[in-house]
Coordinates of C-alpha atoms in Angstrom, one line a residue:
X28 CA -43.7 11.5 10.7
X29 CA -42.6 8.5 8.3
X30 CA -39.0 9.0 7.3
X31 CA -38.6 9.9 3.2
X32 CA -36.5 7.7 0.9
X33 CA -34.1 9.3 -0.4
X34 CA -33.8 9.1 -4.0
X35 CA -30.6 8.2 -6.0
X36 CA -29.3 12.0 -7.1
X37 CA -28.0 11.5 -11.0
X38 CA -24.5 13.2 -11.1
X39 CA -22.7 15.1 -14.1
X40 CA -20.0 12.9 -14.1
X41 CA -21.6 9.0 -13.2
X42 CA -18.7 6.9 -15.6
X43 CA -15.6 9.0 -13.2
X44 CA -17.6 8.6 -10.2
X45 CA -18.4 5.0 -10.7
X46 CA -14.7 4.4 -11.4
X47 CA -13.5 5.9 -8.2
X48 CA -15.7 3.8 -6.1
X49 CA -14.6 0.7 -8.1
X50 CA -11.3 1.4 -7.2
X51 CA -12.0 2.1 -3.5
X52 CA -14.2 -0.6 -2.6
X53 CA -12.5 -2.9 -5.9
X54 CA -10.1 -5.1 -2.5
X55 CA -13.2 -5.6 -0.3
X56 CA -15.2 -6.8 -3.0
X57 CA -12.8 -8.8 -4.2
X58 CA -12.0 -10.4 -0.6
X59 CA -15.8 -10.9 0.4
X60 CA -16.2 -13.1 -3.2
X61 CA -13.4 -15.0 -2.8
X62 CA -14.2 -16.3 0.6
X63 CA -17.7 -18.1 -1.4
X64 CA -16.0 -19.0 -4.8
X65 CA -12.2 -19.6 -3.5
X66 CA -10.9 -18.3 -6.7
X67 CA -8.9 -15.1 -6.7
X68 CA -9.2 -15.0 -10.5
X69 CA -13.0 -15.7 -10.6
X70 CA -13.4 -13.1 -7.6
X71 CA -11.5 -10.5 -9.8
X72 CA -13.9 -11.4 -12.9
X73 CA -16.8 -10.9 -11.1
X74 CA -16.1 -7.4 -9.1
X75 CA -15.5 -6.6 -12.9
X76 CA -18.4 -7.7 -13.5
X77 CA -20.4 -6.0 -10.9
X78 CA -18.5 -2.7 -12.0
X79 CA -19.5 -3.2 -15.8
X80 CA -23.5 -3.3 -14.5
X81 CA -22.5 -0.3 -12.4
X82 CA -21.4 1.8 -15.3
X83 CA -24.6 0.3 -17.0
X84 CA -27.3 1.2 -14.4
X85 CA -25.8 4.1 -12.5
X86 CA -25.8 6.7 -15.2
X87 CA -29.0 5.9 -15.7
X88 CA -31.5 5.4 -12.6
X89 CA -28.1 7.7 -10.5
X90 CA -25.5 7.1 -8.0
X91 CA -26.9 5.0 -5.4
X92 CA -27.0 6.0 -1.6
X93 CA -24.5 3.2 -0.7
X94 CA -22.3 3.0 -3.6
X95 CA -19.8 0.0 -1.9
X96 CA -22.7 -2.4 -0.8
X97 CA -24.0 -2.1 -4.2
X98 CA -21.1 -3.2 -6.0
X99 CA -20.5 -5.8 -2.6
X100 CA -24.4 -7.3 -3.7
X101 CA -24.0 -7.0 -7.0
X102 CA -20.8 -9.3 -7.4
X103 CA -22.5 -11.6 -4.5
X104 CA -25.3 -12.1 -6.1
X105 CA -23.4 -12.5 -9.7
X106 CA -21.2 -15.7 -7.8
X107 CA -24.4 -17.1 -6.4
X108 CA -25.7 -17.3 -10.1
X109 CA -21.8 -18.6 -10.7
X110 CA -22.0 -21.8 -7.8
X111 CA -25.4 -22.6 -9.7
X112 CA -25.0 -22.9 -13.1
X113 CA -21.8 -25.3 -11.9
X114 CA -21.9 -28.4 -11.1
X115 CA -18.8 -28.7 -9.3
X116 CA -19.8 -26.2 -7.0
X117 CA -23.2 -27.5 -6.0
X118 CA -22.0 -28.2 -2.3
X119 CA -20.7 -24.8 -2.2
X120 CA -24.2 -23.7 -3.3
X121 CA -25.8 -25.4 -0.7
X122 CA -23.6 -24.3 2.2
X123 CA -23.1 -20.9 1.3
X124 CA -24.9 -20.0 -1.5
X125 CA -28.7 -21.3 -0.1
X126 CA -27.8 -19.5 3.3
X127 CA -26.6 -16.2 1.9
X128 CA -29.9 -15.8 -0.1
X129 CA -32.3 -16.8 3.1
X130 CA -30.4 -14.4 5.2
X131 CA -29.9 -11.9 2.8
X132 CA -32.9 -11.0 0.3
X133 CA -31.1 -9.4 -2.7
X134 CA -33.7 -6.7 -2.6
X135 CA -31.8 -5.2 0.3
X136 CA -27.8 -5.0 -0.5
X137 CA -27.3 -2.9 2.3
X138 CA -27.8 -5.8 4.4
X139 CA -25.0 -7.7 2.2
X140 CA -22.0 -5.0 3.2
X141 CA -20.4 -5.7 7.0
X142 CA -17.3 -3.9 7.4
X143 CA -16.2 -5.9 10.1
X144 CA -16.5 -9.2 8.0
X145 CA -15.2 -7.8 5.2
X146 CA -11.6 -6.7 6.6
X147 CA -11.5 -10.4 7.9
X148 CA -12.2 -11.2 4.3
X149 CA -9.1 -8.7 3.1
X150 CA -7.0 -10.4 6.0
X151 CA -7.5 -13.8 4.3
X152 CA -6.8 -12.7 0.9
X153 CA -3.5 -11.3 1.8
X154 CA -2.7 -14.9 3.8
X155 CA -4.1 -16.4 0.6
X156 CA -2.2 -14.5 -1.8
X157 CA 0.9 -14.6 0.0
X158 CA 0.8 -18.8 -0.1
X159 CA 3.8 -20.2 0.2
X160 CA 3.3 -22.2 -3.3
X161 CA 3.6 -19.3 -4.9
X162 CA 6.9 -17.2 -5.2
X163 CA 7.9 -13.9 -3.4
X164 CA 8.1 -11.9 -6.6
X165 CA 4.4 -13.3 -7.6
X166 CA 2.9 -13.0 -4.2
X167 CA 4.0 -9.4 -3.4
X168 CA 2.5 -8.9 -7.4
X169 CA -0.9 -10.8 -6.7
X170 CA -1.9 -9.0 -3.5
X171 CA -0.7 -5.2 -4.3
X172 CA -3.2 -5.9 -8.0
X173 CA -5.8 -7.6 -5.5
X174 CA -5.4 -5.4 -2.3
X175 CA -3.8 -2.6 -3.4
X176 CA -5.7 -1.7 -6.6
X177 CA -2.7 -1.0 -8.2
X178 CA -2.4 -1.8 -12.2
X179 CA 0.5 -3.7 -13.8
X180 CA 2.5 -0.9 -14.6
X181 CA 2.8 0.5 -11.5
X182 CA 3.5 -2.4 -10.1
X183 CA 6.3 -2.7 -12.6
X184 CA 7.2 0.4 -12.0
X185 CA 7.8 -0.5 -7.6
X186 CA 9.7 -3.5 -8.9
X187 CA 12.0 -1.8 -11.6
X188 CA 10.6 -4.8 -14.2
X189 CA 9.1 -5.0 -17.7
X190 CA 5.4 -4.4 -17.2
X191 CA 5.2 -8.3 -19.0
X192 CA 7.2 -9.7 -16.3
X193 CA 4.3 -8.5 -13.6
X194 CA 1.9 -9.8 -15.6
X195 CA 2.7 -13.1 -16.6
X196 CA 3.7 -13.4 -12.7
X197 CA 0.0 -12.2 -12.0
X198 CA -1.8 -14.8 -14.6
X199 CA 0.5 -17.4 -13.1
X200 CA -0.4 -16.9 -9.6
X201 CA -3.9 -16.9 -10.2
X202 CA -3.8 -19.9 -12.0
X203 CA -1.9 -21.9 -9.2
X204 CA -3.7 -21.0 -6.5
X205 CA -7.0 -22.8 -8.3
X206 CA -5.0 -25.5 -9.7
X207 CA -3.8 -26.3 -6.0
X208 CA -7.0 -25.9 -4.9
X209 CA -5.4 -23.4 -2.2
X210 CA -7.9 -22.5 0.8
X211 CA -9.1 -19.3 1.2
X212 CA -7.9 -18.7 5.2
X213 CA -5.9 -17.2 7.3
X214 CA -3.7 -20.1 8.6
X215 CA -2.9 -21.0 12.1
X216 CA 0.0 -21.9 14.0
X217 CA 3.8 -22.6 12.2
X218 CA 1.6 -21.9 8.4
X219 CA 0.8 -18.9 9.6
X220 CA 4.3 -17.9 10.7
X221 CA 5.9 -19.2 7.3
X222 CA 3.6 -16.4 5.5
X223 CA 3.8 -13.2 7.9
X224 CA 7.3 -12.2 6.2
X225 CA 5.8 -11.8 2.9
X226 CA 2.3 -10.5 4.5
X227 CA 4.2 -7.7 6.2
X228 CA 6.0 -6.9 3.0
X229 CA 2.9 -6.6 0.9
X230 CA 1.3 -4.3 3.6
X231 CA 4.6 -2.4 3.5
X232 CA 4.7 -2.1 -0.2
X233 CA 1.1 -1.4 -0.5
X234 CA 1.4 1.8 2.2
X235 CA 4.2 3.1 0.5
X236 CA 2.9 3.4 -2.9
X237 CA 0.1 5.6 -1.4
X238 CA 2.7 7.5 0.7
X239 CA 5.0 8.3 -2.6
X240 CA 3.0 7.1 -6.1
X241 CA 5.3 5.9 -8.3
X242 CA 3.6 7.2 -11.2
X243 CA 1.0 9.4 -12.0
X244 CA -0.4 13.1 -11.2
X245 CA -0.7 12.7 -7.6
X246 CA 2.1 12.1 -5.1
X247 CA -0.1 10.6 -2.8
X248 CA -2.8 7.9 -2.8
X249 CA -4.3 8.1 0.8
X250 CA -6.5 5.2 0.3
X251 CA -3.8 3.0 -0.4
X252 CA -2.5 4.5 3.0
X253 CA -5.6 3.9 4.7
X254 CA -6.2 0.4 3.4
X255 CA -2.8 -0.7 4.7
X256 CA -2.4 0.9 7.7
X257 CA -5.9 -0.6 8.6
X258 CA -4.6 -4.6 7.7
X259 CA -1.3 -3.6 10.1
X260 CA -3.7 -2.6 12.9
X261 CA -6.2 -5.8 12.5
X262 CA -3.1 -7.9 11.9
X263 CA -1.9 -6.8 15.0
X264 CA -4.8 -7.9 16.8
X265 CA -4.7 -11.1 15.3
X266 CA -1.0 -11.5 15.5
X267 CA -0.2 -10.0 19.3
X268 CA 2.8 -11.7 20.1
X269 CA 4.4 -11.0 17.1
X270 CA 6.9 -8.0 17.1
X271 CA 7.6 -7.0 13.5
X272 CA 3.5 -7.2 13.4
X273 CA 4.0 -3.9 16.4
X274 CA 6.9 -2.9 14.5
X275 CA 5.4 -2.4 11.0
X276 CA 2.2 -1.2 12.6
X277 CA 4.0 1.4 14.5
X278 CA 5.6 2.4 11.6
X279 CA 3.0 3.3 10.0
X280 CA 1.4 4.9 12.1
X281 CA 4.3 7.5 11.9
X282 CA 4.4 7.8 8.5
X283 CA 0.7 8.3 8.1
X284 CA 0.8 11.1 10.8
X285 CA 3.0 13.4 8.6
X286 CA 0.2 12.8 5.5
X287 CA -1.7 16.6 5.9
X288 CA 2.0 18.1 6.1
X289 CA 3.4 16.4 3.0
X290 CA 1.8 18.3 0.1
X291 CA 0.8 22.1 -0.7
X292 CA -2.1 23.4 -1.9
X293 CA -1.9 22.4 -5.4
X294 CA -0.6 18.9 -4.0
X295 CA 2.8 19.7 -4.9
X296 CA 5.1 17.4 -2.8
X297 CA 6.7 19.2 0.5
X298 CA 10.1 17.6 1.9
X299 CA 10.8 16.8 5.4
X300 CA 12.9 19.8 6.7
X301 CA 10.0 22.0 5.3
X302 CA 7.2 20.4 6.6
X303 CA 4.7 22.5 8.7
X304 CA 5.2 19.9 12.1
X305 CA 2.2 21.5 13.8
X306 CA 0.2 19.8 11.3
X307 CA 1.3 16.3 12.3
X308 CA -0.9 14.0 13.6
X309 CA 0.2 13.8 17.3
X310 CA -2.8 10.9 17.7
X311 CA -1.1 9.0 15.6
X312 CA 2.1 9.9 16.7
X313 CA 0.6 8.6 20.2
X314 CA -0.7 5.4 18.2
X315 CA 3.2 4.7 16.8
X316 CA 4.8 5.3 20.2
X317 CA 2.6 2.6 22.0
X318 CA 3.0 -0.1 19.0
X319 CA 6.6 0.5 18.7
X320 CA 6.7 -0.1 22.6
X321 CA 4.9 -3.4 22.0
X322 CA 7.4 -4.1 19.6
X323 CA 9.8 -4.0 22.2
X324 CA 8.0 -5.8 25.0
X325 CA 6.9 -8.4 22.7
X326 CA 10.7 -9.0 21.2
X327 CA 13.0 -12.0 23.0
X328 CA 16.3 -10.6 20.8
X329 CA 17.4 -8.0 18.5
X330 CA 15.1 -5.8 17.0
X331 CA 13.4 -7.0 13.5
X332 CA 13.8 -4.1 10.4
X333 CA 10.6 -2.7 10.7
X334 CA 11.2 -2.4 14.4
X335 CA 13.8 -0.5 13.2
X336 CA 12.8 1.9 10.7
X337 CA 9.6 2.6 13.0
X338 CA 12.5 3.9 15.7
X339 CA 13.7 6.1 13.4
X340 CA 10.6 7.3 12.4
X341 CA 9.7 8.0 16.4
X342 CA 13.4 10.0 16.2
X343 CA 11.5 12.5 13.1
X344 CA 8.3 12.2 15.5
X345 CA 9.8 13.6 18.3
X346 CA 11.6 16.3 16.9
X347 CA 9.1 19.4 17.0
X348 CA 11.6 20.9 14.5
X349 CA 13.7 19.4 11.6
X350 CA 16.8 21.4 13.8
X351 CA 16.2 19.4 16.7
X352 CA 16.4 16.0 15.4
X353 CA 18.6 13.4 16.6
X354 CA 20.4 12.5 13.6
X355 CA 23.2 10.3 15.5
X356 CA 21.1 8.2 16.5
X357 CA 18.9 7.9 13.4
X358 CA 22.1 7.1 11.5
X359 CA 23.2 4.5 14.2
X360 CA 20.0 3.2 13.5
X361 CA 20.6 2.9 10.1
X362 CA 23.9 1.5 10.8
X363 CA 21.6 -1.7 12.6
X364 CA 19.3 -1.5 9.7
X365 CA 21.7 -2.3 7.4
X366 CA 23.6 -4.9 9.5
X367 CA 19.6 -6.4 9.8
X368 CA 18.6 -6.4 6.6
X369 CA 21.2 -5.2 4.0
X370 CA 20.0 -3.3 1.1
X371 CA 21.4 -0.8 -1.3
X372 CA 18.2 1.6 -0.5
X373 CA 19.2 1.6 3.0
X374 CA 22.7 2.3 2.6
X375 CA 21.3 5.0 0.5
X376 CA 19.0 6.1 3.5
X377 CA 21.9 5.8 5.9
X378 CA 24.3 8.3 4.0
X379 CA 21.7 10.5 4.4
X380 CA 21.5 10.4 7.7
X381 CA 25.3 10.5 7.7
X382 CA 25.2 13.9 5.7
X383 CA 23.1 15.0 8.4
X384 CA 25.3 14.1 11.8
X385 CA 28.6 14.2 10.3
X386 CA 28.4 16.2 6.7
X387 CA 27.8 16.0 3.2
X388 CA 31.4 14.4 2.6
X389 CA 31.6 10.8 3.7
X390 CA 27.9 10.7 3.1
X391 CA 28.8 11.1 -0.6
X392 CA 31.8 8.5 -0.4
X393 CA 28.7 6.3 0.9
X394 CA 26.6 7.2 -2.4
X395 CA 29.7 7.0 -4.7
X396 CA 29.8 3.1 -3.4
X397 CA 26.3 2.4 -4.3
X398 CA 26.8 3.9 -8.3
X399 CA 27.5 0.9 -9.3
X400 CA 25.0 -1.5 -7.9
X401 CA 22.5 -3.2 -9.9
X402 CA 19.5 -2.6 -8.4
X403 CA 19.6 0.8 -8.4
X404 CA 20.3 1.5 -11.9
X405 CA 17.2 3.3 -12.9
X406 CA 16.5 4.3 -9.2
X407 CA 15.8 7.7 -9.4
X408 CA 16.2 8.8 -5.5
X409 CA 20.0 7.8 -6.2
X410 CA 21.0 10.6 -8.2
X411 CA 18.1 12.9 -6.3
X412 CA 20.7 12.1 -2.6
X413 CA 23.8 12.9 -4.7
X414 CA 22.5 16.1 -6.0
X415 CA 21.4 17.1 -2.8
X416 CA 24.9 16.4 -1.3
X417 CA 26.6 18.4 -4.1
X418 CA 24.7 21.0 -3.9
X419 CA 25.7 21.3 -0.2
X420 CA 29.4 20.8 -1.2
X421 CA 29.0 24.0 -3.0
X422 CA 29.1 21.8 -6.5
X423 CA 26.2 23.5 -8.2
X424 CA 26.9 22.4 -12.0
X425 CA 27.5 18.7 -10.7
X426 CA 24.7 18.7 -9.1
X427 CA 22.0 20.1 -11.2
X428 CA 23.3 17.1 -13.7
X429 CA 22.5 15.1 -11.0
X430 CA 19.0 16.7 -10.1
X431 CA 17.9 16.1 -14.4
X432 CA 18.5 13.1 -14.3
X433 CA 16.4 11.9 -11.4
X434 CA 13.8 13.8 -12.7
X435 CA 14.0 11.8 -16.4
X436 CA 14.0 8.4 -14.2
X437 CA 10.8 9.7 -11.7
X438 CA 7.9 8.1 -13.2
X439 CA 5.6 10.5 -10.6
X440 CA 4.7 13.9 -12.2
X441 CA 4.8 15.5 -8.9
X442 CA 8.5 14.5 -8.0
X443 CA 9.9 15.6 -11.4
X444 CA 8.4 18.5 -11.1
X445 CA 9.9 18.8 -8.0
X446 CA 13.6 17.6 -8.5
X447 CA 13.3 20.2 -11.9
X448 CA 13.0 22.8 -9.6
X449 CA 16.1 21.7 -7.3
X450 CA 17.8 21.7 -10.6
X451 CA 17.0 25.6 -11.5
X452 CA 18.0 26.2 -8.0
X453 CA 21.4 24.3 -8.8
X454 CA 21.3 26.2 -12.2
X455 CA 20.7 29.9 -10.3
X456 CA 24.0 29.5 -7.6
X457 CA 24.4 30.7 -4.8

């Protein structure tokens, strides 16, 4: 028997749907038209594009069976029509245009959408965004808007800066990477190298706001999770002598493993020392041991940070219970962290794993230290770590001061609720 089409089902809600596939598929698309165009900002304008005709056409004829490699066609198709009507991109036309239509018929946009060339695309857009011509501040801001789907005020929100700061650093970018002409590649040799620092970052940055949203109704975004973690694996591929590539990946891997155990049933955020352990991913537990063990047999000296912080994660991994982990040795690691790659936010993570191997007291002389630094004014997970220490001092009134005001600086609806209700708890006593 001949196999039925299967029609395109209408849905009740096409405009949400459509938006939650744009947003998904929004860093692949992107990638897989920049590589024919080589223009971030054009690439962006014309996955908008695409997703205008999708709010257009899917309400009406439904939601089609392959929602990605309709978008992926869709904005193809919409730069082929770009390279002709330009002069200045007639060769392009000819080399990549001409071939893309003779290979694939735009009757058939399935045919368009290969995952396997499309994370090579995402690899080069991350290399690409994180150009050295551009600044740290506007590279990181570039790729997590690009990559990580993330809109300007949450990326203001991750960098503590006025939402116009990340977006004039965003228009700027875009702008120099087609005034420079900048290739759209993933460079090779000592150009490569110069890049990986701020690659890494941007992975790292991307992962964590999908591991902890900083704003919003959700307190976590798995497929930001899902999209970084999947550039640290291919990178690592790509990249095999490279230990903070093993380091990062391994990392991860770690994190992502806790990601069933980190929320209740209404999503409501779940700490560490409460987490259900058993519901840990132990095969990703078993993919962070063997990259952190590359990390380590790929390293000729000291260990990088994110070496680091991925062996203190494998010292939460091992544990089977928050009682039986080794917290010497995850503050000692912290101690080499810091030493590494000073930061205020690591001190901040080391006096907690001081409170935890030694007490709550000189972990809060530790804390005390940091009130005054600059860059954590506003930084809501300071006040959070002193409230918690207080509380555990037996302070309660001091520290249900403390627990308010994190909750007034978290920008994530989840986490105030949460640090409200460590406040009440402060409020109730003992």
């Amino acid at each position: 028997m001949e196999p039925q089409a299967v029609e395109p089902q209408p849905t009740a809600d096409p405009r949400g749907t459509v938006e939650t596939v744009f947003r998904i598929e929004s860093p692949r698309v992107i990638a897989a038209v920049a590589r024919m165009v080589r223009d971030v900002g054009i690439a962006e304008e014309l996955a908008q594009d695409a997703l205008v005709a999708a709010l257009e056409q899917w309400p009406r004829d439904g939601i089609p069976d392959n929602p990605g490699a309709w978008l992926m066609a869709t904005a193809r198709h919409r730069a082929v029509d770009l390279i002709r009507r330009r002069e200045n991109y007639a060769r392009k036309l000819a080399e990549i245009g001409r071939d893309l239509e003779t290979t694939a018929p735009p009757q058939e946009p399935s045919a368009l959408y290969d995952p396997d060339d499309i994370d090579d695309d995402l690899l080069r857009l991350v290399f690409t965004t994180c150009h050295p011509v551009l600044s740290p501040e506007a590279r990181i801001a570039l790729t997590l808007r690009l990559l990580g789907g993330l809109t300007t005020p949450e990326i203001a929100r991750a960098f503590l800066v006025p939402e116009a700061t990340v977006a004039q650093r965003i228009v700027r970018a875009k702008r120099t990477l087609a005034t420079k002409n900048i290739a759209f590649e993933v460079p090779y040799g000592p150009d490569r190298e110069a890049r990986l620092d701020s690659v890494l970052d941007v992975i790292y940055l991307i992962f964590n706001e999908g591991y902890a949203a900083t704003a919003g109704d959700d307190w976590l975004r798995p497929a930001l999770c899902e999209d970084a973690l999947r550039l640290a694996r291919v990178l690592s591929g790509l990249m095999p002598k490279e230990p903070e590539v093993h380091g990062l990946t391994s990392l991860l891997e770690f994190q992502a493993s806790r990601t069933a155990a980190r929320t209740g049933p209404s999503g409501e955020p779940i700490l560490l020392k409460d987490q259900n352990r058993s519901r840990w991913n132990r095969m990703l537990i078993a993919r962070g041991i063997k990259a952190l063990a590359r990390a380590d047999a790929t390293a000729t000296g000291a260990p990088g940070p994110y070496a680091l912080q991925a062996a203190i994660a494998a010292c939460h991994a091992h544990a089977y219970s928050y009682e039986e982990t080794d917290w010497k040795t995850i503050a000692v690691l912290y101690g080499l962290l810091a030493a590494r790659s000073p930061s205020p936010v690591v001190e901040l993570n080391r006096a907690v794993a001081v409170s935890m191997a030694e007490g709550p007291e000189p972990a809060l002389e530790i804390v005390d230290a940091l009130a005054s630094e600059p860059a954590l004014d506003g930084y809501h997970l300071l006040p959070s770590v002193r409230g918690d220490l207080l509380a555990r001092l037996g302070r309660t009134a001091e520290a249900r001061v403390e627990f308010e005001r994190a909750a007034r600086l978290a920008g994530n609806a989840r986490e105030r609720d949460l640090l409200l209700s460590r406040a009440d708890e402060a409020k109730a006593g003992p």
